[in-house]
PDB file of C-alpha atoms in Angstrom:
ATOM      1  CA  MET P   1      25.698 -38.477 -86.568  1.00  0.00           C
ATOM      2  CA  GLU P   2      23.433 -38.139 -90.951  1.00  0.00           C
ATOM      3  CA  LEU P   3      25.999 -35.350 -91.659  1.00  0.00           C
ATOM      4  CA  ALA P   4      28.571 -38.505 -92.212  1.00  0.00           C
ATOM      5  CA  LEU P   5      26.853 -39.501 -94.507  1.00  0.00           C
ATOM      6  CA  ILE P   6      26.935 -36.631 -97.370  1.00  0.00           C
ATOM      7  CA  GLY P   7      30.270 -35.975 -96.611  1.00  0.00           C
ATOM      8  CA  CYS P   8      30.444 -32.876 -94.234  1.00  0.00           C
ATOM      9  CA  THR P   9      31.273 -32.369 -90.331  1.00  0.00           C
ATOM     10  CA  PHE P  10      29.536 -29.859 -88.288  1.00  0.00           C
ATOM     11  CA  SER P  11      32.128 -27.192 -88.639  1.00  0.00           C
ATOM     12  CA  GLU P  12      31.109 -26.401 -91.938  1.00  0.00           C
ATOM     13  CA  VAL P  13      27.466 -25.898 -91.456  1.00  0.00           C
ATOM     14  CA  ILE P  14      26.926 -22.383 -91.308  1.00  0.00           C
ATOM     15  CA  LYS P  15      23.182 -21.973 -90.582  1.00  0.00           C
ATOM     16  CA  ARG P  16      20.647 -23.721 -88.721  1.00  0.00           C
ATOM     17  CA  ILE P  17      17.309 -22.973 -89.453  1.00  0.00           C
ATOM     18  CA  VAL P  18      14.130 -24.052 -86.728  1.00  0.00           C
ATOM     19  CA  PHE P  19      10.755 -25.142 -88.886  1.00  0.00           C
ATOM     20  CA  HIS P  20       9.503 -24.733 -85.023  1.00  0.00           C
ATOM     21  CA  PRO P  21      10.557 -25.124 -81.720  1.00  0.00           C
ATOM     22  CA  ASP P  22       9.566 -28.310 -80.827  1.00  0.00           C
ATOM     23  CA  HIS P  23      11.683 -30.341 -78.668  1.00  0.00           C
ATOM     24  CA  VAL P  24      13.354 -32.660 -81.598  1.00  0.00           C
ATOM     25  CA  HIS P  25      13.549 -29.823 -83.549  1.00  0.00           C
ATOM     26  CA  ARG P  26      15.347 -27.087 -81.149  1.00  0.00           C
ATOM     27  CA  GLY P  27      16.967 -30.085 -79.020  1.00  0.00           C
ATOM     28  CA  SER P  28      20.692 -29.389 -79.752  1.00  0.00           C
ATOM     29  CA  LEU P  29      20.723 -26.066 -80.315  1.00  0.00           C
ATOM     30  CA  LYS P  30      22.292 -24.503 -77.524  1.00  0.00           C
ATOM     31  CA  ALA P  31      25.205 -26.856 -77.281  1.00  0.00           C
ATOM     32  CA  ILE P  32      25.258 -27.110 -81.267  1.00  0.00           C
ATOM     33  CA  LYS P  33      26.003 -22.458 -80.563  1.00  0.00           C
ATOM     34  CA  HIS P  34      28.593 -23.333 -77.843  1.00  0.00           C
ATOM     35  CA  ARG P  35      30.945 -24.897 -79.731  1.00  0.00           C
ATOM     36  CA  TYR P  36      30.524 -24.418 -83.286  1.00  0.00           C
ATOM     37  CA  GLY P  37      29.501 -20.413 -82.281  1.00  0.00           C
ATOM     38  CA  HIS P  38      29.726 -19.420 -86.492  1.00  0.00           C
ATOM     39  CA  VAL P  39      26.596 -21.798 -86.389  1.00  0.00           C
ATOM     40  CA  GLU P  40      23.612 -19.092 -87.385  1.00  0.00           C
ATOM     41  CA  ILE P  41      19.870 -20.049 -85.871  1.00  0.00           C
ATOM     42  CA  ILE P  42      17.754 -18.807 -87.919  1.00  0.00           C
ATOM     43  CA  ALA P  43      13.790 -19.026 -86.392  1.00  0.00           C
ATOM     44  CA  SER P  44      10.150 -17.501 -87.264  1.00  0.00           C
ATOM     45  CA  ALA P  45      10.044 -14.826 -85.277  1.00  0.00           C
ATOM     46  CA  SER P  46       6.618 -15.498 -83.958  1.00  0.00           C
ATOM     47  CA  GLU P  47       8.595 -18.421 -82.201  1.00  0.00           C
ATOM     48  CA  THR P  48      11.371 -16.828 -81.371  1.00  0.00           C
ATOM     49  CA  ALA P  49      10.569 -16.348 -77.309  1.00  0.00           C
ATOM     50  CA  TYR P  50       9.528 -20.688 -77.326  1.00  0.00           C
ATOM     51  CA  SER P  51      13.377 -20.866 -78.722  1.00  0.00           C
ATOM     52  CA  ASN P  52      15.537 -18.806 -76.595  1.00  0.00           C
ATOM     53  CA  GLY P  53      13.520 -19.651 -73.401  1.00  0.00           C
ATOM     54  CA  THR P  54      11.319 -16.895 -72.607  1.00  0.00           C
ATOM     55  CA  LYS P  55       7.855 -18.338 -72.383  1.00  0.00           C
ATOM     56  CA  PRO P  56       7.256 -21.834 -72.424  1.00  0.00           C
ATOM     57  CA  THR P  57       6.964 -24.428 -75.182  1.00  0.00           C
ATOM     58  CA  LEU P  58       3.877 -24.843 -76.796  1.00  0.00           C
ATOM     59  CA  ARG P  59       4.546 -29.101 -76.329  1.00  0.00           C
ATOM     60  CA  LEU P  60       5.483 -28.514 -72.840  1.00  0.00           C
ATOM     61  CA  VAL P  61       1.814 -25.955 -71.761  1.00  0.00           C
ATOM     62  CA  GLN P  62      -0.283 -28.162 -73.805  1.00  0.00           C
ATOM     63  CA  ALA P  63       1.566 -31.719 -71.478  1.00  0.00           C
ATOM     64  CA  ASP P  64       1.168 -30.021 -68.710  1.00  0.00           C
ATOM     65  CA  ALA P  65      -2.151 -29.398 -68.903  1.00  0.00           C
ATOM     66  CA  PHE P  66      -2.639 -32.654 -69.851  1.00  0.00           C
ATOM     67  CA  ASN P  67      -0.453 -34.432 -67.394  1.00  0.00           C
ATOM     68  CA  GLN P  68      -3.612 -32.685 -65.422  1.00  0.00           C
ATOM     69  CA  THR P  69      -6.072 -35.279 -66.188  1.00  0.00           C
ATOM     70  CA  LEU P  70      -4.403 -37.906 -65.769  1.00  0.00           C
ATOM     71  CA  SER P  71      -4.208 -40.697 -63.141  1.00  0.00           C
ATOM     72  CA  GLY P  72      -1.202 -43.145 -61.771  1.00  0.00           C
ATOM     73  CA  PRO P  73       1.293 -44.305 -63.673  1.00  0.00           C
ATOM     74  CA  SER P  74      -0.015 -41.918 -66.558  1.00  0.00           C
ATOM     75  CA  ARG P  75       0.173 -39.623 -64.638  1.00  0.00           C
ATOM     76  CA  GLU P  76       3.799 -40.027 -63.812  1.00  0.00           C
ATOM     77  CA  PHE P  77       4.751 -40.700 -66.892  1.00  0.00           C
ATOM     78  CA  GLY P  78       3.442 -37.442 -67.924  1.00  0.00           C
ATOM     79  CA  GLY P  79       5.329 -35.595 -65.027  1.00  0.00           C
ATOM     80  CA  LYS P  80       8.467 -37.126 -66.499  1.00  0.00           C
ATOM     81  CA  PHE P  81       8.194 -35.996 -69.830  1.00  0.00           C
ATOM     82  CA  SER P  82       7.019 -32.721 -69.221  1.00  0.00           C
ATOM     83  CA  ALA P  83      10.351 -33.196 -66.308  1.00  0.00           C
ATOM     84  CA  TYR P  84      12.405 -33.766 -69.837  1.00  0.00           C
ATOM     85  CA  LEU P  85      10.919 -30.972 -71.592  1.00  0.00           C
ATOM     86  CA  ARG P  86      12.285 -28.784 -69.176  1.00  0.00           C
ATOM     87  CA  THR P  87      15.660 -29.896 -69.612  1.00  0.00           C
ATOM     88  CA  ILE P  88      16.100 -28.585 -73.121  1.00  0.00           C
ATOM     89  CA  GLU P  89      18.629 -25.351 -73.067  1.00  0.00           C
ATOM     90  CA  PRO P  90      17.202 -22.438 -74.369  1.00  0.00           C
ATOM     91  CA  CYS P  91      19.341 -21.209 -77.249  1.00  0.00           C
ATOM     92  CA  PRO P  92      19.104 -17.121 -78.603  1.00  0.00           C
ATOM     93  CA  VAL P  93      17.772 -17.494 -82.046  1.00  0.00           C
ATOM     94  CA  ASP P  94      20.415 -15.030 -84.616  1.00  0.00           C
ATOM     95  CA  THR P  95      17.975 -14.322 -87.085  1.00  0.00           C
ATOM     96  CA  GLU P  96      14.331 -14.118 -86.809  1.00  0.00           C
ATOM     97  CA  LEU P  97      12.095 -14.645 -89.638  1.00  0.00           C
ATOM     98  CA  THR P  98       9.224 -12.294 -90.420  1.00  0.00           C
ATOM     99  CA  LYS P  99       8.847 -12.468 -93.924  1.00  0.00           C
ATOM    100  CA  GLU P 100       8.935 -15.264 -96.710  1.00  0.00           C
ATOM    101  CA  GLY P 101      12.344 -15.215 -98.416  1.00  0.00           C
ATOM    102  CA  ASP P 102      16.006 -17.053 -98.998  1.00  0.00           C
ATOM    103  CA  VAL P 103      17.675 -17.713 -95.668  1.00  0.00           C
ATOM    104  CA  ALA P 104      20.316 -19.135 -98.175  1.00  0.00           C
ATOM    105  CA  GLU P 105      21.558 -19.472-101.618  1.00  0.00           C
ATOM    106  CA  GLY P 106      18.701 -21.324-102.630  1.00  0.00           C
ATOM    107  CA  VAL P 107      16.914 -21.528-100.540  1.00  0.00           C
ATOM    108  CA  ARG P 108      13.758 -20.082 -99.418  1.00  0.00           C
ATOM    109  CA  ALA P 109      11.979 -20.443 -96.646  1.00  0.00           C
ATOM    110  CA  ILE P 110       8.135 -20.954 -96.605  1.00  0.00           C
ATOM    111  CA  PHE P 111       5.180 -19.528 -93.519  1.00  0.00           C
ATOM    112  CA  THR P 112       3.307 -23.207 -92.811  1.00  0.00           C
ATOM    113  CA  SER P 113       2.060 -22.159 -90.255  1.00  0.00           C
ATOM    114  CA  GLY P 114      -0.714 -24.787 -88.864  1.00  0.00           C
ATOM    115  CA  HIS P 115       0.895 -27.138 -86.446  1.00  0.00           C
ATOM    116  CA  THR P 116       2.129 -24.111 -85.095  1.00  0.00           C
ATOM    117  CA  PRO P 117       1.290 -20.926 -85.243  1.00  0.00           C
ATOM    118  CA  GLY P 118       4.482 -20.063 -86.404  1.00  0.00           C
ATOM    119  CA  HIS P 119       5.911 -23.377 -88.446  1.00  0.00           C
ATOM    120  CA  ILE P 120       7.995 -23.133 -91.825  1.00  0.00           C
ATOM    121  CA  SER P 121       9.289 -25.530 -93.938  1.00  0.00           C
ATOM    122  CA  LEU P 122      12.438 -25.029 -97.097  1.00  0.00           C
ATOM    123  CA  TYR P 123      12.514 -24.432-100.232  1.00  0.00           C
ATOM    124  CA  LEU P 124      15.244 -25.611-102.129  1.00  0.00           C
ATOM    125  CA  GLU P 125      15.186 -24.225-106.004  1.00  0.00           C
ATOM    126  CA  GLU P 126      17.406 -25.651-107.924  1.00  0.00           C
ATOM    127  CA  ASN P 127      16.301 -29.216-107.111  1.00  0.00           C
ATOM    128  CA  ARG P 128      12.604 -28.372-106.824  1.00  0.00           C
ATOM    129  CA  ILE P 129      12.963 -29.918-103.416  1.00  0.00           C
ATOM    130  CA  LEU P 130      10.160 -28.961-100.116  1.00  0.00           C
ATOM    131  CA  LEU P 131      11.234 -29.535 -96.912  1.00  0.00           C
ATOM    132  CA  ALA P 132       7.987 -29.273 -95.263  1.00  0.00           C
ATOM    133  CA  GLY P 133       9.143 -30.573 -91.502  1.00  0.00           C
ATOM    134  CA  ASP P 134       5.588 -30.587 -89.604  1.00  0.00           C
ATOM    135  CA  ALA P 135       3.577 -29.164 -92.134  1.00  0.00           C
ATOM    136  CA  LEU P 136       2.484 -32.435 -93.447  1.00  0.00           C
ATOM    137  CA  ALA P 137       1.847 -36.083 -92.683  1.00  0.00           C
ATOM    138  CA  ILE P 138       1.521 -38.916 -93.740  1.00  0.00           C
ATOM    139  CA  GLU P 139      -1.923 -41.628 -92.879  1.00  0.00           C
ATOM    140  CA  ASP P 140      -2.807 -44.657 -94.289  1.00  0.00           C
ATOM    141  CA  GLY P 141      -1.011 -43.326 -97.514  1.00  0.00           C
ATOM    142  CA  ASN P 142      -2.224 -40.850 -98.548  1.00  0.00           C
ATOM    143  CA  PHE P 143      -1.035 -36.710 -97.554  1.00  0.00           C
ATOM    144  CA  VAL P 144      -2.499 -35.115 -94.726  1.00  0.00           C
ATOM    145  CA  THR P 145      -2.376 -31.694 -92.518  1.00  0.00           C
ATOM    146  CA  ALA P 146      -0.534 -32.164 -89.834  1.00  0.00           C
ATOM    147  CA  LYS P 147      -2.941 -32.105 -86.588  1.00  0.00           C
ATOM    148  CA  PRO P 148      -2.146 -28.777 -84.567  1.00  0.00           C
ATOM    149  CA  PRO P 149      -0.820 -30.830 -80.856  1.00  0.00           C
ATOM    150  CA  TYR P 150      -1.360 -27.607 -79.372  1.00  0.00           C
ATOM    151  CA  GLY P 151      -5.849 -27.562 -79.041  1.00  0.00           C
ATOM    152  CA  THR P 152      -6.840 -24.323 -80.192  1.00  0.00           C
ATOM    153  CA  ILE P 153      -3.525 -22.359 -80.765  1.00  0.00           C
ATOM    154  CA  ALA P 154      -3.030 -23.520 -84.197  1.00  0.00           C
ATOM    155  CA  LYS P 155      -4.425 -24.204 -87.104  1.00  0.00           C
ATOM    156  CA  LYS P 156      -4.343 -27.345 -89.779  1.00  0.00           C
ATOM    157  CA  THR P 157      -1.886 -26.175 -92.104  1.00  0.00           C
ATOM    158  CA  ASP P 158      -3.276 -24.788 -96.043  1.00  0.00           C
ATOM    159  CA  LEU P 159      -2.185 -27.533 -98.075  1.00  0.00           C
ATOM    160  CA  ARG P 160      -2.361 -24.335-100.555  1.00  0.00           C
ATOM    161  CA  LEU P 161       0.282 -22.840 -99.002  1.00  0.00           C
ATOM    162  CA  ILE P 162       2.758 -26.262 -99.943  1.00  0.00           C
ATOM    163  CA  LEU P 163       1.277 -27.130-103.519  1.00  0.00           C
ATOM    164  CA  ARG P 164       2.159 -23.902-104.754  1.00  0.00           C
ATOM    165  CA  PHE P 165       5.382 -24.566-104.795  1.00  0.00           C
ATOM    166  CA  LYS P 166       5.751 -27.149-107.789  1.00  0.00           C
ATOM    167  CA  ALA P 167       8.490 -29.540-105.864  1.00  0.00           C
ATOM    168  CA  PHE P 168       9.944 -32.785-107.494  1.00  0.00           C
ATOM    169  CA  ARG P 169       9.720 -34.271-104.460  1.00  0.00           C
ATOM    170  CA  LEU P 170       8.862 -33.179-100.314  1.00  0.00           C
ATOM    171  CA  ILE P 171      10.801 -34.360 -97.530  1.00  0.00           C
ATOM    172  CA  ILE P 172       8.432 -33.992 -94.072  1.00  0.00           C
ATOM    173  CA  VAL P 173       9.323 -35.632 -90.660  1.00  0.00           C
ATOM    174  CA  LEU P 174       5.683 -36.547 -89.852  1.00  0.00           C
ATOM    175  CA  GLY P 175       5.408 -39.694 -91.603  1.00  0.00           C
ATOM    176  CA  PRO P 176       8.124 -41.037 -94.616  1.00  0.00           C
ATOM    177  CA  TRP P 177      10.619 -38.730 -95.572  1.00  0.00           C
ATOM    178  CA  ILE P 178      10.381 -38.380 -98.901  1.00  0.00           C
ATOM    179  CA  LEU P 179       8.332 -38.866-101.602  1.00  0.00           C
ATOM    180  CA  LEU P 180       8.057 -38.375-104.896  1.00  0.00           C
ATOM    181  CA  LEU P 181       5.582 -35.526-105.878  1.00  0.00           C
ATOM    182  CA  ARG P 182       5.972 -34.573-109.744  1.00  0.00           C
ATOM    183  CA  LYS P 183       7.913 -36.523-112.407  1.00  0.00           C
ATOM    184  CA  ARG P 184      10.989 -34.814-114.158  1.00  0.00           C
TER     185      ARG P 184
END
């Protein structure tokens, strides 16, 4: 577990912030909340319904629709992927973010819609680190805004939403984890 690398355990975690409700970001939320009830689950208000199971996630809707265009082994694989997505247990969100602001001391949530309509990123003010989640990607060594994987449901992230922060480091999920933005 990555927490062990920094000398921490889940018992010490007090907040779990969801960048967006895709399976790779929320897959273990229910288990975390069950085992560590003190952990506060925080997500964008506009995407809470996907995390708590009120609505099917955009990824599942996309996968089911795409599967209808497939045939043979591809359709079988697509069906298995959709079935996997259905195994992700919904989890209630404790705090719904309706505006940008501090979610912990020195940690600011910022709205970076694009990859999903309610995607959020985090800015660690003291160290000037921006955790962009899936708002950005790197292709051919260049920054690109992450492509909305959900057709017309989302739009591309406005890069100005991210660049307005004077981050020294940018951590993204889609591509290399850390990229030095500015020299200190």
